Tab-separated table of C-alpha atoms in Angstrom:
chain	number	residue	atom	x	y	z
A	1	UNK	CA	112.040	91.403	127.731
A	2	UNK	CA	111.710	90.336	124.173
A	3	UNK	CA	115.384	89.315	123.918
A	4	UNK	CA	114.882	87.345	127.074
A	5	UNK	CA	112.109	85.914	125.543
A	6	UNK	CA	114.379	84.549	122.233
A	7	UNK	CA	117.268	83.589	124.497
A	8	UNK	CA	114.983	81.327	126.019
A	9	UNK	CA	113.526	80.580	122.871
A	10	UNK	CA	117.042	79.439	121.171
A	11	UNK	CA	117.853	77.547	124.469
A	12	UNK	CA	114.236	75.447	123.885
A	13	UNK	CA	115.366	74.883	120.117
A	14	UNK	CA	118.676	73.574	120.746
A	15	UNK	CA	117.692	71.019	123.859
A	16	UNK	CA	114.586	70.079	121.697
A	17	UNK	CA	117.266	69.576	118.305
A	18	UNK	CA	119.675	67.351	120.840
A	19	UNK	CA	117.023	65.740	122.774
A	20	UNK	CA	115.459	64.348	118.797
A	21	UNK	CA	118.814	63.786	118.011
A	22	UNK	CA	119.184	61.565	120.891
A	23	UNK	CA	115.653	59.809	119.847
A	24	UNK	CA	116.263	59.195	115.901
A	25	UNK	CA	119.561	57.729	117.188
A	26	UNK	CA	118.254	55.198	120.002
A	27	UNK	CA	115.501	54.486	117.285
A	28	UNK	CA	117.378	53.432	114.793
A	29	UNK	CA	120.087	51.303	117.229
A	30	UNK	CA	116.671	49.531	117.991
A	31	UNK	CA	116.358	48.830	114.842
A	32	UNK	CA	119.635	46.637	114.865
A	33	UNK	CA	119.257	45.592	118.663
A	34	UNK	CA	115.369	44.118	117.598
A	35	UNK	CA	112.425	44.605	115.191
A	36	UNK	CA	111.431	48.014	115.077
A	37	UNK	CA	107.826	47.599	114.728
A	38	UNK	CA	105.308	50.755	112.767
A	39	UNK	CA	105.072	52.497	115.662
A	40	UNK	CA	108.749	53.466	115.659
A	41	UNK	CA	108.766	54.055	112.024
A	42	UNK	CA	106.365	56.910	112.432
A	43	UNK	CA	108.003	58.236	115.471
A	44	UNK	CA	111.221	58.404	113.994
A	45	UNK	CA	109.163	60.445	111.289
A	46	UNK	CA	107.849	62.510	113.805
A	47	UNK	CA	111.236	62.870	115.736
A	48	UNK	CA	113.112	63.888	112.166
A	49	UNK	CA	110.052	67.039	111.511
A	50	UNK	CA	110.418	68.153	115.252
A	51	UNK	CA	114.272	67.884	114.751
A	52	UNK	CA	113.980	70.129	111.585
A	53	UNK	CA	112.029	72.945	112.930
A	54	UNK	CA	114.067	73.263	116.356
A	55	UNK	CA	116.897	73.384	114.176
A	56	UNK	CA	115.371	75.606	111.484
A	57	UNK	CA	114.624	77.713	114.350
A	58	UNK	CA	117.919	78.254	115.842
A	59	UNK	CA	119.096	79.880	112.836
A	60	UNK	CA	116.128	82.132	112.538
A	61	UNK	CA	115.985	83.449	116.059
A	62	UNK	CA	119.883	84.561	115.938
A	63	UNK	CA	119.118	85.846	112.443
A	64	UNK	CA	115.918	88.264	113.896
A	65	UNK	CA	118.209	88.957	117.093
A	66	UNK	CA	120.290	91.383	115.090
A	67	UNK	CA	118.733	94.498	114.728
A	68	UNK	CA	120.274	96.014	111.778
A	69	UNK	CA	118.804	93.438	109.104
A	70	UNK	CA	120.175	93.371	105.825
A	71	UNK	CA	117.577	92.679	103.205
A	72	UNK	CA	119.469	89.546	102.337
A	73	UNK	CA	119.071	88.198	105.928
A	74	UNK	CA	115.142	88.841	106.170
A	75	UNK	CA	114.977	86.844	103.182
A	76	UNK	CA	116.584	84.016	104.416
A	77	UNK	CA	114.983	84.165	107.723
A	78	UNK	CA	111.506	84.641	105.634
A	79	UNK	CA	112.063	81.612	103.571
A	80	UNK	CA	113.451	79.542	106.919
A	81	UNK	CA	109.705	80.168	108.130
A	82	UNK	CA	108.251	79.023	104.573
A	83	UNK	CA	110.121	75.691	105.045
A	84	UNK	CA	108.733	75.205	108.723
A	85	UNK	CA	105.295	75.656	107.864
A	86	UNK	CA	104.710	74.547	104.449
A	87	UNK	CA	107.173	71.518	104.568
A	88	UNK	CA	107.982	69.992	108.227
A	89	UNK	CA	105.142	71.184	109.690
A	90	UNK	CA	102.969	69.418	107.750
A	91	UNK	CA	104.925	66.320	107.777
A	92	UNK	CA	104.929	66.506	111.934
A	93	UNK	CA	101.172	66.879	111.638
A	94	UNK	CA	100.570	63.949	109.230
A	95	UNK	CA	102.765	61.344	111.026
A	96	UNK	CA	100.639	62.386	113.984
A	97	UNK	CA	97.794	61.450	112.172
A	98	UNK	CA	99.289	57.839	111.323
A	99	UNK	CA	100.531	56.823	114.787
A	100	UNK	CA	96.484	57.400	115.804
A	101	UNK	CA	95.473	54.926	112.718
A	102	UNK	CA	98.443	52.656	113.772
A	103	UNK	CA	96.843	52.227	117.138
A	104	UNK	CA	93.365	51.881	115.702
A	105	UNK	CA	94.212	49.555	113.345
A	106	UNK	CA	96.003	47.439	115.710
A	107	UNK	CA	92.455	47.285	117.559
A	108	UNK	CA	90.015	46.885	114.473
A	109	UNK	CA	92.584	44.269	112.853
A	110	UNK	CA	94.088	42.404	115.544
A	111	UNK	CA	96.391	39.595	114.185
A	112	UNK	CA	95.158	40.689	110.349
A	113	UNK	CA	96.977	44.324	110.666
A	114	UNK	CA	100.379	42.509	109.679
A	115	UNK	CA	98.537	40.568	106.740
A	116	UNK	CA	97.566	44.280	105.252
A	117	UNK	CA	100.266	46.771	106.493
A	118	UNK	CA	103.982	46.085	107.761
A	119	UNK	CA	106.900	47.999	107.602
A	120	UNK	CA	108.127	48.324	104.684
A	121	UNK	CA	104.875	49.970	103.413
A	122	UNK	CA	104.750	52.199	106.343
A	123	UNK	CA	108.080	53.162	105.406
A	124	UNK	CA	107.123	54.016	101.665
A	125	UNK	CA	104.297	56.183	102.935
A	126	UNK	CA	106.339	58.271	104.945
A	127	UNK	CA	109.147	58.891	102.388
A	128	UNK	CA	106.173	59.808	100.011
A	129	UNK	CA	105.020	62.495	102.577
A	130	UNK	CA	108.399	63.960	103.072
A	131	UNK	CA	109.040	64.069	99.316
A	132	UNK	CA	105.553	65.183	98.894
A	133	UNK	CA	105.797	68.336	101.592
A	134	UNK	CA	109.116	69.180	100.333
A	135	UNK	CA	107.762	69.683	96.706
A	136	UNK	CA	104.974	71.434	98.132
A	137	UNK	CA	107.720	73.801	99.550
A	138	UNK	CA	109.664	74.329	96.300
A	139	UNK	CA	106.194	74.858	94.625
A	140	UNK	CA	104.764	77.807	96.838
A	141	UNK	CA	108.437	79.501	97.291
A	142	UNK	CA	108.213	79.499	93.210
A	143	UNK	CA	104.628	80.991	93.842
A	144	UNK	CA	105.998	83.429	96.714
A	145	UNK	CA	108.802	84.645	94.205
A	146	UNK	CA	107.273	85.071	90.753
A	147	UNK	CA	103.840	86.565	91.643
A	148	UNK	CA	104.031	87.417	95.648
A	149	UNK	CA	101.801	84.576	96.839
A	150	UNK	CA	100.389	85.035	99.904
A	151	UNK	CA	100.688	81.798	101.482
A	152	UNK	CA	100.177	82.011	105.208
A	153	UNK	CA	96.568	83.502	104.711
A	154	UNK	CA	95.937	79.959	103.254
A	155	UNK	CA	97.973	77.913	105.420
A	156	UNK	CA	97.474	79.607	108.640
A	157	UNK	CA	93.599	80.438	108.348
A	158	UNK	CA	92.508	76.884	106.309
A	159	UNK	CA	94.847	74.187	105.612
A	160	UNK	CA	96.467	73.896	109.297
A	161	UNK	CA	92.918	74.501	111.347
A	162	UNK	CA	91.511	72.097	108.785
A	163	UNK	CA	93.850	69.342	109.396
A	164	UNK	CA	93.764	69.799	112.716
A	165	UNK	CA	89.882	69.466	113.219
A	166	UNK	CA	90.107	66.135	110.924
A	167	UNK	CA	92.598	65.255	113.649
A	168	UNK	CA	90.383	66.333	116.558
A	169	UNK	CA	87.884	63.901	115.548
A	170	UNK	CA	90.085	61.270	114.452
A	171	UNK	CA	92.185	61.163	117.723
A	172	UNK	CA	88.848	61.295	119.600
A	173	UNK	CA	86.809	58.803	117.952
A	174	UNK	CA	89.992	56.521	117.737
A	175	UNK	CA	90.897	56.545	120.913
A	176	UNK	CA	87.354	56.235	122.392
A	177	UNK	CA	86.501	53.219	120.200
A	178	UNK	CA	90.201	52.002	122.065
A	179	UNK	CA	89.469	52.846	125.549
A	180	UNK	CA	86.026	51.168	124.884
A	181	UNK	CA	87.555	48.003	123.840
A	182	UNK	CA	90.537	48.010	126.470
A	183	UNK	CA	88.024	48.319	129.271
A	184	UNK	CA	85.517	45.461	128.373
A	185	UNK	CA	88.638	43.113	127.381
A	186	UNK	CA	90.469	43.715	130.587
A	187	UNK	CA	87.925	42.878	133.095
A	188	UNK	CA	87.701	39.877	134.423
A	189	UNK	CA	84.334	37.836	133.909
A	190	UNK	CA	82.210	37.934	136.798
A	191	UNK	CA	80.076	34.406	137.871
A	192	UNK	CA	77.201	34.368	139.847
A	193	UNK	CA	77.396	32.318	142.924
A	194	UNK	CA	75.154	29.204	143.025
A	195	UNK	CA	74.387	29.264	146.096
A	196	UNK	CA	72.608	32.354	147.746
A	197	UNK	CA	75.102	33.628	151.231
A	198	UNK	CA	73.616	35.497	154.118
A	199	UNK	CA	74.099	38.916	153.936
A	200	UNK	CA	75.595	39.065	157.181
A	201	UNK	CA	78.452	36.562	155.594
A	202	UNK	CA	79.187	38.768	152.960
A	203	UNK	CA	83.057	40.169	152.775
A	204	UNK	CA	83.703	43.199	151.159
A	205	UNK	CA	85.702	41.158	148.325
A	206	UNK	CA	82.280	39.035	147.449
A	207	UNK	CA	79.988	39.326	144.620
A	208	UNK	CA	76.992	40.949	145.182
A	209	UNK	CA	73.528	40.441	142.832
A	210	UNK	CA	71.943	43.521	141.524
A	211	UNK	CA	68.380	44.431	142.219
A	212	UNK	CA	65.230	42.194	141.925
A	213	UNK	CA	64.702	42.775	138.076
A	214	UNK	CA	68.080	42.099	137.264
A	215	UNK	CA	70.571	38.882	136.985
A	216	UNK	CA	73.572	40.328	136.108
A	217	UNK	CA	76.205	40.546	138.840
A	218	UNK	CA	77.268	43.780	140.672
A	219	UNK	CA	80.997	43.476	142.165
A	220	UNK	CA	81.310	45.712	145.224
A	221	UNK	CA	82.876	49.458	145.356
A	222	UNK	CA	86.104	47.414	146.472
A	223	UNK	CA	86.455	45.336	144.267
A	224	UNK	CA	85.366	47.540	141.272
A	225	UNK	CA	88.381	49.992	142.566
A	226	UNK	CA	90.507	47.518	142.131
A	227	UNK	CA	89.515	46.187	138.646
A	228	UNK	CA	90.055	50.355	137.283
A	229	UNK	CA	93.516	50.777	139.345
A	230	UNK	CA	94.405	47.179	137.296
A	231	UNK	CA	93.156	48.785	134.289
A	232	UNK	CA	94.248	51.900	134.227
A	233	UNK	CA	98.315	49.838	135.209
A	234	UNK	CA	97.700	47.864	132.773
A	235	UNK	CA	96.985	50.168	130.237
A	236	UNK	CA	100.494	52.109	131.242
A	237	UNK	CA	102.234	49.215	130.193
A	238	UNK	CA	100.731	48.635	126.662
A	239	UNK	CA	101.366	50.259	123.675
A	240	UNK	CA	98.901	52.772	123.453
A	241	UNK	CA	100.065	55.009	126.458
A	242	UNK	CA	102.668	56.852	124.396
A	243	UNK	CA	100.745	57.391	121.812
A	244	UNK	CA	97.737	59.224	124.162
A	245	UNK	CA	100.695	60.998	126.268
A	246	UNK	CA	101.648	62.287	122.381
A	247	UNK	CA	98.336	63.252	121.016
A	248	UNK	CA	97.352	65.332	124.814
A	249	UNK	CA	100.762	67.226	123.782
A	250	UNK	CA	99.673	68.000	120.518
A	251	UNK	CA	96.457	68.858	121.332
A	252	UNK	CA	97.102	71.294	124.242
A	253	UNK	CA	100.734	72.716	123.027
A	254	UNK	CA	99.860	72.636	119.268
A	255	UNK	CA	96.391	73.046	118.127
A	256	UNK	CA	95.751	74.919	121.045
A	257	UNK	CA	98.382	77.520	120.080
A	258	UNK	CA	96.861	77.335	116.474
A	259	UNK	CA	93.529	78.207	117.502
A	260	UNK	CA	94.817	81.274	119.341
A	261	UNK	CA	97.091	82.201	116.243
A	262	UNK	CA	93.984	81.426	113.640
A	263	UNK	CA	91.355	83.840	116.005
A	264	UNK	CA	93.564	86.730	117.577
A	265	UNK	CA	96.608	86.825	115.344
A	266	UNK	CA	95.001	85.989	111.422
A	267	UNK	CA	91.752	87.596	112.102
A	268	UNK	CA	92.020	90.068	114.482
A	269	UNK	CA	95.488	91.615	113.895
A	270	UNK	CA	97.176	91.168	117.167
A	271	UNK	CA	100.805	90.728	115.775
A	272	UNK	CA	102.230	91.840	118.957
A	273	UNK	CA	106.086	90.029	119.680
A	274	UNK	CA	105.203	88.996	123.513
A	275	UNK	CA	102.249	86.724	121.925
A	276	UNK	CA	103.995	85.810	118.962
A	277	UNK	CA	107.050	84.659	121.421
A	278	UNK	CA	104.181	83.064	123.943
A	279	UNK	CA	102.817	80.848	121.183
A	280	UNK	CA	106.634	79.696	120.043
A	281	UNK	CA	107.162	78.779	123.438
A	282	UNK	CA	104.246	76.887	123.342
A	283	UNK	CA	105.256	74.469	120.529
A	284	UNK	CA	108.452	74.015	121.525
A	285	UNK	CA	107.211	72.315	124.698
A	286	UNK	CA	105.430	70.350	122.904
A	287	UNK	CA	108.207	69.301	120.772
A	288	UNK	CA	110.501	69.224	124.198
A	289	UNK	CA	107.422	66.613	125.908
A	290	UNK	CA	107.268	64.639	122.433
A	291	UNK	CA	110.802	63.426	122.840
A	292	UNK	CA	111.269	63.108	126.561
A	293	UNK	CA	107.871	60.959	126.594
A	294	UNK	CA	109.131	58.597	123.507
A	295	UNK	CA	112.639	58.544	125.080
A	296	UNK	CA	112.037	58.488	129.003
A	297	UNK	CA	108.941	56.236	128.997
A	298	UNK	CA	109.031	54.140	125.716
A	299	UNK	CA	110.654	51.370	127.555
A	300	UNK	CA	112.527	49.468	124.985
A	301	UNK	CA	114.112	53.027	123.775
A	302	UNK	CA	114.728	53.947	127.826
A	303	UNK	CA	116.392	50.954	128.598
A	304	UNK	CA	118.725	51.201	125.508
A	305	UNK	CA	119.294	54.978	126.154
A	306	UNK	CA	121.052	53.580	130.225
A	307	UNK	CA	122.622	51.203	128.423
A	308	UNK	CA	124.384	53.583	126.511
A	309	UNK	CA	125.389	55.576	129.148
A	310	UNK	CA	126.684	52.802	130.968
A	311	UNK	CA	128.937	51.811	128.459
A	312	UNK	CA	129.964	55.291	128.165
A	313	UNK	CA	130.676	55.509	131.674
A	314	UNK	CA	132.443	52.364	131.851
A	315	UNK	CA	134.646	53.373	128.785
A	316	UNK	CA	136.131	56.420	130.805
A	317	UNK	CA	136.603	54.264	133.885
A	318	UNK	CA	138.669	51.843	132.033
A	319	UNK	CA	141.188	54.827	130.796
């Protein structure tokens, strides 16, 4: 059963590896197709850490899958795991974190977000985080080697759960503060009739007044329907649905997982294989639903992804 479990665990990593592949490449032909705007910059951030660890991965699981280990292979396959989680891990959590205060940001600022950030500086940031988590790396495998530093107590029980409640609040204060402001600026102002209709006159589709102490108009169940089923289409189509889609992923597939790794693998010993395995399969849907929701329903990066494909196809038809 376990070996079922990592075939299925290697067949995860390498769809997630091709599928980010596939992402960081249609992101960066929309870079030369149109303006790739700071949303895309931190995706393609986000794409490149997922990338990394599916890959990273790979070689681990076929390294573990052999059963006679030479000492020289658990080291490697140790220090493969120090990468994941003290490098691109953390850089997959922070650009998580900045897509959130992109989309706040674009609220709070409006047409001044441009004035104080733009591309170029979100581009800085994120090459600062990658150099920044890779030196990390170097400095606790240097720690690790010269005076057997235990680093997943600290990672695993503080700095990860840490981060991730920061996030918690972040994503849900953000996001609330967004929905907030969506709703009130997508509804359509209501005006009270001047003239006062007989009930019996009423349609369904009218304006109704609210009770005797107060002025302010009450639309009918109808018509309020109507206004949330406009919102909540409307709301598909802007640029804050991928965004939520990605943070719900995280949230359930990643922290989730963390939680259950922080309380009943850190602290309570449970170090068993088939919940070690469970909780890999876990991230790696997340990592498989972050790149077929930026790919499949981003639709600037969908309709250059058919494209593609139709040219391919039309290449072969043409030999």
């Amino acid at each position: 059963m376990v070996e079922w479990l990592n075939v299925v665990l290697i067949g995860l990593a390498i769809v997630n590896t091709t599928l980010h592949a596939i992402g960081i490449h249609l992101l960066w032909w929309q870079k030369k197709v149109s303006h790739l705007r700071i949303h895309h910059i931190y995706l393609i951030s986000l794409s490149a850490s997922e990338l990394t660890m599916n890959f990273l991965e790979v070689i681990k699981i076929s390294i573990n899958m052999n059963k006679n280990l030479s000492n020289t292979m658990q080291q490697i396959s140790y220090h493969i795991m120090l990468v994941q989680f003290t490098g691109t891990a953390i850089v997959f959590h922070f650009s998580m974190i900045f897509i959130t205060i992109d989309r706040l940001l674009e609220i709070l600022l409006n047409i001044k977000y441009p004035v104080y950030w733009n591309e170029h500086k979100a581009t800085k940031l994120l090459i600062g985080l990658w150099v920044i988590s890779g030196l990390l790396t170097i400095t606790v495998g240097i720690c690790k080697g010269l005076a057997d530093f235990q680093w997943e107590n600290y990672f695993f029980t503080y700095f990860y759960p840490t981060v991730e409640f920061f996030f918690i609040i972040l994503a849900f204060a953000s996001y609330l503060f967004i929905f907030k402001k969506f709703n009130t600026t997508r509804v359509i102002p209501i005006h009270v009739p001047t003239l006062r209709i007989p009930r019996e006159r009423q349609k369904d589709d009218e304006y109704e007044m609210g009770d005797n102490n107060s002025s302010s108009p009450k639309p009918p169940p109808r018509r309020q329907a109507r206004q949330r089923r406009s919102s909540i289409t409307t709301f598909r189509k802007s640029r804050f649905f991928i965004p939520v889609l990605l943070i719900l992923t995280f949230l359930i597939f990643i922290v989730g997982a963390d939680m259950i790794m922080l309380f009943v693998v850190v602290m309570a010993g449970n170090n068993s294989t088939w919940l070690l395995n469970t909780l890999a399969i876990s991230y790696s849907v997340s990592n498989f639903l972050d790149a077929w929701i930026y790919i499949f329903l981003e639709p600037e990066l969908k309709t250059l992804l058919w494209r593609k494909i139709g040219n391919i196809f039309r290449k072969r038809n043409d030999f």
